[in-house]
GROMACS .gro file of C-alpha atoms in nm:
model
  400
    1UNK     CA    1  14.439  -0.175   7.006
    2UNK     CA    2  14.131  -0.455   7.050
    3UNK     CA    3  14.278  -0.808   6.956
    4UNK     CA    4  14.099  -0.970   6.761
    5UNK     CA    5  14.052  -1.313   6.553
    6UNK     CA    6  14.029  -1.376   6.195
    7UNK     CA    7  13.725  -1.402   6.294
    8UNK     CA    8  13.675  -1.051   6.409
    9UNK     CA    9  13.617  -1.176   6.719
   10UNK     CA   10  13.744  -0.962   7.014
   11UNK     CA   11  13.961  -1.116   7.265
   12UNK     CA   12  13.913  -1.103   7.629
   13UNK     CA   13  14.229  -0.931   7.779
   14UNK     CA   14  14.151  -0.837   8.119
   15UNK     CA   15  13.876  -0.809   8.405
   16UNK     CA   16  13.778  -0.424   8.287
   17UNK     CA   17  13.752  -0.542   7.974
   18UNK     CA   18  13.482  -0.851   8.011
   19UNK     CA   19  13.263  -0.595   8.261
   20UNK     CA   20  13.322  -0.332   8.008
   21UNK     CA   21  13.230  -0.587   7.731
   22UNK     CA   22  12.939  -0.676   7.954
   23UNK     CA   23  12.743  -0.330   8.012
   24UNK     CA   24  12.760  -0.322   7.600
   25UNK     CA   25  12.574  -0.648   7.546
   26UNK     CA   26  12.336  -0.556   7.838
   27UNK     CA   27  12.283  -0.179   7.663
   28UNK     CA   28  12.194  -0.393   7.319
   29UNK     CA   29  11.967  -0.628   7.531
   30UNK     CA   30  11.782  -0.437   7.728
   31UNK     CA   31  11.649  -0.204   7.421
   32UNK     CA   32  11.447  -0.454   7.290
   33UNK     CA   33  11.358  -0.697   7.585
   34UNK     CA   34  10.981  -0.605   7.621
   35UNK     CA   35  10.900  -0.697   7.259
   36UNK     CA   36  11.114  -1.043   7.296
   37UNK     CA   37  10.988  -1.124   7.545
   38UNK     CA   38  10.630  -1.038   7.480
   39UNK     CA   39  10.606  -1.182   7.162
   40UNK     CA   40  10.835  -1.527   7.223
   41UNK     CA   41  11.140  -1.375   6.940
   42UNK     CA   42  11.472  -1.538   6.989
   43UNK     CA   43  11.798  -1.305   7.068
   44UNK     CA   44  12.017  -1.340   6.795
   45UNK     CA   45  12.118  -1.031   6.732
   46UNK     CA   46  12.234  -1.004   7.129
   47UNK     CA   47  12.357  -1.340   7.144
   48UNK     CA   48  12.603  -1.267   6.862
   49UNK     CA   49  12.695  -0.963   7.007
   50UNK     CA   50  12.767  -1.187   7.349
   51UNK     CA   51  13.018  -1.432   7.142
   52UNK     CA   52  13.185  -1.103   6.925
   53UNK     CA   53  13.271  -0.872   7.217
   54UNK     CA   54  13.477  -1.222   7.332
   55UNK     CA   55  13.300  -1.280   7.637
   56UNK     CA   56  13.210  -1.686   7.542
   57UNK     CA   57  13.623  -1.757   7.649
   58UNK     CA   58  13.609  -1.517   7.935
   59UNK     CA   59  13.733  -1.796   8.159
   60UNK     CA   60  13.912  -1.953   7.957
   61UNK     CA   61  14.267  -2.016   8.111
   62UNK     CA   62  14.547  -1.787   7.997
   63UNK     CA   63  14.778  -2.091   7.852
   64UNK     CA   64  14.492  -2.171   7.610
   65UNK     CA   65  14.445  -1.806   7.489
   66UNK     CA   66  14.183  -1.653   7.705
   67UNK     CA   67  14.178  -1.381   7.986
   68UNK     CA   68  14.044  -1.642   8.285
   69UNK     CA   69  13.879  -1.348   8.425
   70UNK     CA   70  13.824  -1.370   8.839
   71UNK     CA   71  13.464  -1.574   8.947
   72UNK     CA   72  13.399  -1.256   9.087
   73UNK     CA   73  13.362  -1.063   8.745
   74UNK     CA   74  13.223  -1.387   8.607
   75UNK     CA   75  12.938  -1.341   8.887
   76UNK     CA   76  12.940  -0.916   8.775
   77UNK     CA   77  12.921  -1.017   8.378
   78UNK     CA   78  12.641  -1.205   8.454
   79UNK     CA   79  12.457  -1.000   8.716
   80UNK     CA   80  12.507  -0.673   8.425
   81UNK     CA   81  12.353  -0.864   8.116
   82UNK     CA   82  12.104  -1.100   8.331
   83UNK     CA   83  11.970  -0.778   8.480
   84UNK     CA   84  11.923  -0.597   8.098
   85UNK     CA   85  11.711  -0.933   8.003
   86UNK     CA   86  11.775  -1.283   8.227
   87UNK     CA   87  11.652  -1.449   7.882
   88UNK     CA   88  12.041  -1.317   7.695
   89UNK     CA   89  12.182  -1.359   8.054
   90UNK     CA   90  12.088  -1.743   8.093
   91UNK     CA   91  12.179  -1.837   7.731
   92UNK     CA   92  12.592  -1.901   7.800
   93UNK     CA   93  12.583  -2.023   8.165
   94UNK     CA   94  12.602  -2.361   8.030
   95UNK     CA   95  12.883  -2.298   7.809
   96UNK     CA   96  13.129  -2.130   8.083
   97UNK     CA   97  13.011  -2.459   8.284
   98UNK     CA   98  13.080  -2.708   8.036
   99UNK     CA   99  13.368  -2.552   7.975
  100UNK     CA  100  13.517  -2.563   8.326
  101UNK     CA  101  13.449  -2.966   8.295
  102UNK     CA  102  13.612  -2.997   7.988
  103UNK     CA  103  13.929  -2.843   8.120
  104UNK     CA  104  13.863  -3.113   8.438
  105UNK     CA  105  13.806  -3.392   8.187
  106UNK     CA  106  14.006  -3.309   7.876
  107UNK     CA  107  14.278  -3.390   7.749
  108UNK     CA  108  14.533  -3.178   7.591
  109UNK     CA  109  14.414  -3.224   7.242
  110UNK     CA  110  14.062  -3.170   7.314
  111UNK     CA  111  14.104  -2.872   7.532
  112UNK     CA  112  14.278  -2.653   7.223
  113UNK     CA  113  14.004  -2.755   6.965
  114UNK     CA  114  13.710  -2.698   7.229
  115UNK     CA  115  13.896  -2.358   7.334
  116UNK     CA  116  13.974  -2.296   6.983
  117UNK     CA  117  13.630  -2.288   6.876
  118UNK     CA  118  13.530  -2.115   7.146
  119UNK     CA  119  13.782  -1.830   7.123
  120UNK     CA  120  13.685  -1.787   6.720
  121UNK     CA  121  13.331  -1.688   6.872
  122UNK     CA  122  13.165  -2.037   6.816
  123UNK     CA  123  12.873  -2.116   7.105
  124UNK     CA  124  12.822  -2.473   7.287
  125UNK     CA  125  12.503  -2.512   7.426
  126UNK     CA  126  12.364  -2.802   7.615
  127UNK     CA  127  12.168  -3.106   7.565
  128UNK     CA  128  11.965  -3.082   7.914
  129UNK     CA  129  11.772  -3.364   8.058
  130UNK     CA  130  11.579  -3.612   7.911
  131UNK     CA  131  11.222  -3.577   8.003
  132UNK     CA  132  10.941  -3.880   8.092
  133UNK     CA  133  11.279  -4.016   8.301
  134UNK     CA  134  11.279  -4.062   8.697
  135UNK     CA  135  11.531  -3.743   8.756
  136UNK     CA  136  11.739  -3.542   8.570
  137UNK     CA  137  12.073  -3.826   8.591
  138UNK     CA  138  11.900  -4.078   8.467
  139UNK     CA  139  11.987  -4.134   8.081
  140UNK     CA  140  11.783  -4.278   7.746
  141UNK     CA  141  12.021  -4.172   7.533
  142UNK     CA  142  12.277  -4.397   7.377
  143UNK     CA  143  12.620  -4.370   7.221
  144UNK     CA  144  12.690  -4.687   7.042
  145UNK     CA  145  13.027  -4.774   6.829
  146UNK     CA  146  12.955  -4.969   6.473
  147UNK     CA  147  13.248  -5.044   6.260
  148UNK     CA  148  13.487  -4.793   6.451
  149UNK     CA  149  13.260  -4.520   6.397
  150UNK     CA  150  13.064  -4.344   6.717
  151UNK     CA  151  12.682  -4.273   6.672
  152UNK     CA  152  12.422  -4.116   6.916
  153UNK     CA  153  12.066  -4.160   6.972
  154UNK     CA  154  11.826  -3.940   7.203
  155UNK     CA  155  11.603  -3.698   7.281
  156UNK     CA  156  11.683  -3.410   7.506
  157UNK     CA  157  11.492  -3.146   7.630
  158UNK     CA  158  11.548  -2.795   7.844
  159UNK     CA  159  11.815  -2.733   7.619
  160UNK     CA  160  11.889  -2.404   7.687
  161UNK     CA  161  12.052  -2.186   7.395
  162UNK     CA  162  12.025  -2.501   7.139
  163UNK     CA  163  11.907  -2.241   6.883
  164UNK     CA  164  12.210  -1.999   6.945
  165UNK     CA  165  12.519  -2.314   6.924
  166UNK     CA  166  12.763  -2.427   6.672
  167UNK     CA  167  12.830  -2.694   6.884
  168UNK     CA  168  12.637  -2.902   7.116
  169UNK     CA  169  12.704  -3.092   7.482
  170UNK     CA  170  12.497  -3.435   7.498
  171UNK     CA  171  12.558  -3.690   7.775
  172UNK     CA  172  12.506  -4.057   7.653
  173UNK     CA  173  12.561  -4.404   7.738
  174UNK     CA  174  12.859  -4.569   7.670
  175UNK     CA  175  12.864  -4.937   7.500
  176UNK     CA  176  13.052  -5.038   7.836
  177UNK     CA  177  12.784  -4.841   8.057
  178UNK     CA  178  12.941  -4.526   8.192
  179UNK     CA  179  12.830  -4.175   8.161
  180UNK     CA  180  13.038  -3.963   7.866
  181UNK     CA  181  13.016  -3.556   7.744
  182UNK     CA  182  13.016  -3.597   7.394
  183UNK     CA  183  13.040  -3.274   7.146
  184UNK     CA  184  12.805  -3.297   6.837
  185UNK     CA  185  12.815  -3.029   6.553
  186UNK     CA  186  12.486  -2.857   6.554
  187UNK     CA  187  12.459  -2.874   6.160
  188UNK     CA  188  12.562  -3.247   6.177
  189UNK     CA  189  12.292  -3.503   5.951
  190UNK     CA  190  12.008  -3.623   6.148
  191UNK     CA  191  12.088  -3.318   6.440
  192UNK     CA  192  11.711  -3.157   6.470
  193UNK     CA  193  11.681  -2.841   6.741
  194UNK     CA  194  11.323  -2.711   6.785
  195UNK     CA  195  11.301  -2.422   7.014
  196UNK     CA  196  10.926  -2.533   7.122
  197UNK     CA  197  11.031  -2.420   7.545
  198UNK     CA  198  10.681  -2.304   7.603
  199UNK     CA  199  10.734  -2.191   7.979
  200UNK     CA  200  10.578  -1.881   8.137
  201UNK     CA  201  10.909  -1.705   8.221
  202UNK     CA  202  11.252  -1.651   8.077
  203UNK     CA  203  11.074  -1.753   7.734
  204UNK     CA  204  11.330  -1.664   7.470
  205UNK     CA  205  11.601  -1.872   7.616
  206UNK     CA  206  11.528  -2.152   7.351
  207UNK     CA  207  11.499  -2.423   7.584
  208UNK     CA  208  11.363  -2.698   7.408
  209UNK     CA  209  11.408  -3.014   7.225
  210UNK     CA  210  11.726  -3.139   7.064
  211UNK     CA  211  11.644  -3.461   6.834
  212UNK     CA  212  11.938  -3.700   6.761
  213UNK     CA  213  11.905  -4.000   6.495
  214UNK     CA  214  12.206  -4.143   6.472
  215UNK     CA  215  12.451  -3.880   6.453
  216UNK     CA  216  12.791  -3.951   6.384
  217UNK     CA  217  13.069  -3.849   6.659
  218UNK     CA  218  13.423  -3.735   6.580
  219UNK     CA  219  13.622  -3.971   6.875
  220UNK     CA  220  13.784  -3.681   6.989
  221UNK     CA  221  13.509  -3.519   7.094
  222UNK     CA  222  13.385  -3.775   7.403
  223UNK     CA  223  13.486  -3.685   7.718
  224UNK     CA  224  13.441  -3.982   7.989
  225UNK     CA  225  13.249  -3.831   8.288
  226UNK     CA  226  13.403  -4.044   8.600
  227UNK     CA  227  13.748  -3.854   8.527
  228UNK     CA  228  13.510  -3.579   8.763
  229UNK     CA  229  13.487  -3.768   9.049
  230UNK     CA  230  13.837  -3.913   9.034
  231UNK     CA  231  13.965  -3.618   9.274
  232UNK     CA  232  13.788  -3.296   9.471
  233UNK     CA  233  13.607  -2.995   9.230
  234UNK     CA  234  13.397  -2.746   9.252
  235UNK     CA  235  13.258  -2.785   8.977
  236UNK     CA  236  12.898  -2.732   9.107
  237UNK     CA  237  12.983  -2.448   9.314
  238UNK     CA  238  13.120  -2.289   9.021
  239UNK     CA  239  12.818  -2.361   8.826
  240UNK     CA  240  12.581  -2.253   9.068
  241UNK     CA  241  12.791  -1.910   9.098
  242UNK     CA  242  12.630  -1.825   8.770
  243UNK     CA  243  12.287  -1.942   8.824
  244UNK     CA  244  12.316  -1.680   9.186
  245UNK     CA  245  12.436  -1.427   8.953
  246UNK     CA  246  12.105  -1.473   8.689
  247UNK     CA  247  11.866  -1.460   8.993
  248UNK     CA  248  12.030  -1.141   9.134
  249UNK     CA  249  12.033  -0.967   8.812
  250UNK     CA  250  11.637  -1.022   8.798
  251UNK     CA  251  11.624  -0.852   9.171
  252UNK     CA  252  11.793  -0.556   9.019
  253UNK     CA  253  11.575  -0.500   8.750
  254UNK     CA  254  11.265  -0.542   8.987
  255UNK     CA  255  11.443  -0.315   9.221
  256UNK     CA  256  11.538  -0.040   8.970
  257UNK     CA  257  11.200  -0.089   8.794
  258UNK     CA  258  11.005  -0.056   9.185
  259UNK     CA  259  11.171   0.256   9.193
  260UNK     CA  260  11.028   0.402   8.877
  261UNK     CA  261  10.689   0.240   8.962
  262UNK     CA  262  10.670   0.417   9.277
  263UNK     CA  263  10.730   0.752   9.169
  264UNK     CA  264  10.467   0.728   8.936
  265UNK     CA  265  10.170   0.598   9.134
  266UNK     CA  266   9.900   0.750   9.312
  267UNK     CA  267   9.863   0.732   9.691
  268UNK     CA  268   9.634   0.556   9.860
  269UNK     CA  269   9.389   0.792  10.032
  270UNK     CA  270   9.434   0.689  10.366
  271UNK     CA  271   9.776   0.755  10.380
  272UNK     CA  272   9.687   1.104  10.337
  273UNK     CA  273  10.061   1.254  10.112
  274UNK     CA  274  10.073   1.359   9.795
  275UNK     CA  275  10.285   1.069   9.603
  276UNK     CA  276  10.271   0.679   9.699
  277UNK     CA  277  10.670   0.782   9.739
  278UNK     CA  278  10.592   0.929  10.113
  279UNK     CA  279  10.359   0.598  10.247
  280UNK     CA  280  10.480   0.486  10.508
  281UNK     CA  281  10.434   0.190  10.456
  282UNK     CA  282  10.574   0.182  10.081
  283UNK     CA  283  10.871   0.318  10.249
  284UNK     CA  284  10.945   0.041  10.468
  285UNK     CA  285  10.908  -0.198  10.168
  286UNK     CA  286  11.167  -0.039   9.969
  287UNK     CA  287  11.346  -0.045  10.245
  288UNK     CA  288  11.324  -0.432  10.302
  289UNK     CA  289  11.428  -0.530   9.984
  290UNK     CA  290  11.711  -0.251   9.949
  291UNK     CA  291  11.833  -0.489  10.255
  292UNK     CA  292  11.721  -0.829  10.101
  293UNK     CA  293  11.923  -0.730   9.755
  294UNK     CA  294  12.252  -0.582   9.935
  295UNK     CA  295  12.254  -0.913  10.145
  296UNK     CA  296  12.213  -1.084   9.811
  297UNK     CA  297  12.500  -0.949   9.633
  298UNK     CA  298  12.727  -0.931   9.913
  299UNK     CA  299  12.727  -1.315   9.941
  300UNK     CA  300  12.761  -1.381   9.619
  301UNK     CA  301  13.065  -1.159   9.593
  302UNK     CA  302  13.188  -1.400   9.910
  303UNK     CA  303  13.147  -1.692   9.744
  304UNK     CA  304  13.285  -1.584   9.391
  305UNK     CA  305  13.599  -1.434   9.614
  306UNK     CA  306  13.615  -1.780   9.778
  307UNK     CA  307  13.624  -1.962   9.453
  308UNK     CA  308  13.891  -1.733   9.326
  309UNK     CA  309  14.097  -1.837   9.653
  310UNK     CA  310  14.054  -2.229   9.501
  311UNK     CA  311  14.190  -2.087   9.159
  312UNK     CA  312  14.495  -2.037   9.293
  313UNK     CA  313  14.525  -2.375   9.439
  314UNK     CA  314  14.669  -2.743   9.227
  315UNK     CA  315  14.422  -2.932   9.391
  316UNK     CA  316  14.154  -2.883   9.621
  317UNK     CA  317  14.050  -3.088   9.956
  318UNK     CA  318  13.703  -3.233   9.975
  319UNK     CA  319  13.646  -3.024  10.272
  320UNK     CA  320  13.766  -2.702  10.031
  321UNK     CA  321  13.509  -2.810   9.773
  322UNK     CA  322  13.243  -2.881  10.061
  323UNK     CA  323  13.297  -2.523  10.156
  324UNK     CA  324  13.276  -2.354   9.823
  325UNK     CA  325  12.908  -2.552   9.744
  326UNK     CA  326  12.767  -2.429  10.112
  327UNK     CA  327  12.914  -2.041  10.028
  328UNK     CA  328  12.739  -2.095   9.714
  329UNK     CA  329  12.403  -2.223   9.886
  330UNK     CA  330  12.394  -1.942  10.104
  331UNK     CA  331  12.399  -1.677   9.869
  332UNK     CA  332  12.138  -1.897   9.643
  333UNK     CA  333  11.912  -1.863   9.972
  334UNK     CA  334  11.911  -1.480   9.945
  335UNK     CA  335  11.905  -1.461   9.565
  336UNK     CA  336  11.618  -1.663   9.526
  337UNK     CA  337  11.415  -1.457   9.815
  338UNK     CA  338  11.548  -1.153   9.668
  339UNK     CA  339  11.407  -1.230   9.250
  340UNK     CA  340  11.105  -1.371   9.416
  341UNK     CA  341  10.963  -1.086   9.648
  342UNK     CA  342  11.148  -0.724   9.489
  343UNK     CA  343  10.947  -0.889   9.149
  344UNK     CA  344  10.643  -0.917   9.335
  345UNK     CA  345  10.623  -0.632   9.553
  346UNK     CA  346  10.715  -0.424   9.214
  347UNK     CA  347  10.351  -0.527   9.126
  348UNK     CA  348  10.228  -0.438   9.452
  349UNK     CA  349  10.377  -0.056   9.515
  350UNK     CA  350  10.295  -0.004   9.118
  351UNK     CA  351   9.960  -0.018   9.123
  352UNK     CA  352   9.732  -0.127   8.883
  353UNK     CA  353   9.889   0.064   8.657
  354UNK     CA  354  10.208  -0.162   8.686
  355UNK     CA  355   9.983  -0.465   8.588
  356UNK     CA  356   9.870  -0.258   8.219
  357UNK     CA  357  10.099  -0.513   7.910
  358UNK     CA  358  10.258  -0.231   7.787
  359UNK     CA  359  10.479  -0.182   8.067
  360UNK     CA  360  10.566  -0.551   8.080
  361UNK     CA  361  10.608  -0.575   8.464
  362UNK     CA  362  10.529  -0.878   8.478
  363UNK     CA  363  10.839  -1.029   8.353
  364UNK     CA  364  11.083  -1.018   8.631
  365UNK     CA  365  10.861  -1.196   8.859
  366UNK     CA  366  10.802  -1.471   8.574
  367UNK     CA  367  11.123  -1.466   8.524
  368UNK     CA  368  11.294  -1.509   8.886
  369UNK     CA  369  10.975  -1.803   8.884
  370UNK     CA  370  11.057  -2.002   8.642
  371UNK     CA  371  11.485  -1.953   8.676
  372UNK     CA  372  11.479  -2.039   9.049
  373UNK     CA  373  11.274  -2.358   8.980
  374UNK     CA  374  11.634  -2.473   8.873
  375UNK     CA  375  11.724  -2.581   9.182
  376UNK     CA  376  11.515  -2.538   9.451
  377UNK     CA  377  11.656  -2.376   9.765
  378UNK     CA  378  11.469  -2.661   9.987
  379UNK     CA  379  11.743  -2.825   9.945
  380UNK     CA  380  11.999  -2.555   9.962
  381UNK     CA  381  11.856  -2.527  10.291
  382UNK     CA  382  11.892  -2.880  10.378
  383UNK     CA  383  12.280  -2.852  10.286
  384UNK     CA  384  12.314  -2.639  10.440
  385UNK     CA  385  12.173  -2.771  10.794
  386UNK     CA  386  12.315  -3.120  10.796
  387UNK     CA  387  12.629  -2.928  10.686
  388UNK     CA  388  12.640  -2.720  11.040
  389UNK     CA  389  12.477  -2.955  11.257
  390UNK     CA  390  12.603  -3.283  11.123
  391UNK     CA  391  12.943  -3.198  10.935
  392UNK     CA  392  12.799  -3.400  10.606
  393UNK     CA  393  12.997  -3.271  10.361
  394UNK     CA  394  12.706  -3.158  10.019
  395UNK     CA  395  12.664  -3.428   9.709
  396UNK     CA  396  12.940  -3.335   9.441
  397UNK     CA  397  12.724  -3.226   9.132
  398UNK     CA  398  12.675  -2.932   8.925
  399UNK     CA  399  12.322  -2.853   9.114
  400UNK     CA  400  12.501  -2.777   9.455
   0.00000   0.00000   0.00000
């Protein structure tokens, strides 16, 4: 019998359970994907189903009630859902990554509270980087202490999933000058979530603005980010693994649509064949796309398997953490290229018919192009070269 919480939320039992749940979410998400993408309709029902199926807590450690599925299963879950709808599939990524950060720097009381909220079906979204700053790490948001009470003031953007969240993760500058992560009630007074994301891809991720005007924070829900640097960890590789899986899922969707589109396309006259699927150059391009996609999947699985090895250790070394980042970076390069190349070739090989709006085939390229902007592969390649040539360990942050 399925384990349910008092809120009727399923508790993931094991890896197979997570995969089955992912397929159920994917099937539901696929049904209305094109309409949501074309009309910018947010996927509230789809994200609710993700939570109800227990996928939000699939990586919570077993001692706190979660299944702690493998990283390989985690990547597979993200591939499945992103193949169906990469907007739906991107939304949970920040929550999973944030829970890992909380595991590293949280106290037992903090972990118990947050994990319990997630297992009850609550959702956590990230207040993204701020606009008009010199880089994504620079913060203007502040935490102040007034008469023993803490308050946050600031404005965030790229806040993926904020419209669906019960809790918001907001980075701020502590009165003593260091960075803290605060967890804020989405429905608290003076919290405003604005769905003003208007990117041409990943249209329904709710990656817009969060405004915070003197919002009170529970002291229990303030995390000192200095603790993240106290010992080596592979949190960057872990976060990036999901980003890679998102790109692979997009590539898989584009490849599947390519096979269908070519079957419906007309051959070029010069090919002198009865149907487009017999054109020599088309066969070559589909073959190239297949190899590129297979390579991306294999590299993703290899990186995930290495993270699973590290999960068995009580502590990791700087070298092990670096290897994790390098393996994930290699997978990211191929996933990036697979998503962009295959989604572009889909339109070429599908012919003029594939450009018609009712088919919405351009969504794969739009989604791939926007999502791959998050962490450009030119810096992945730089890190790879520096690692292999100069034995330079990559930087330790969420993007490598």
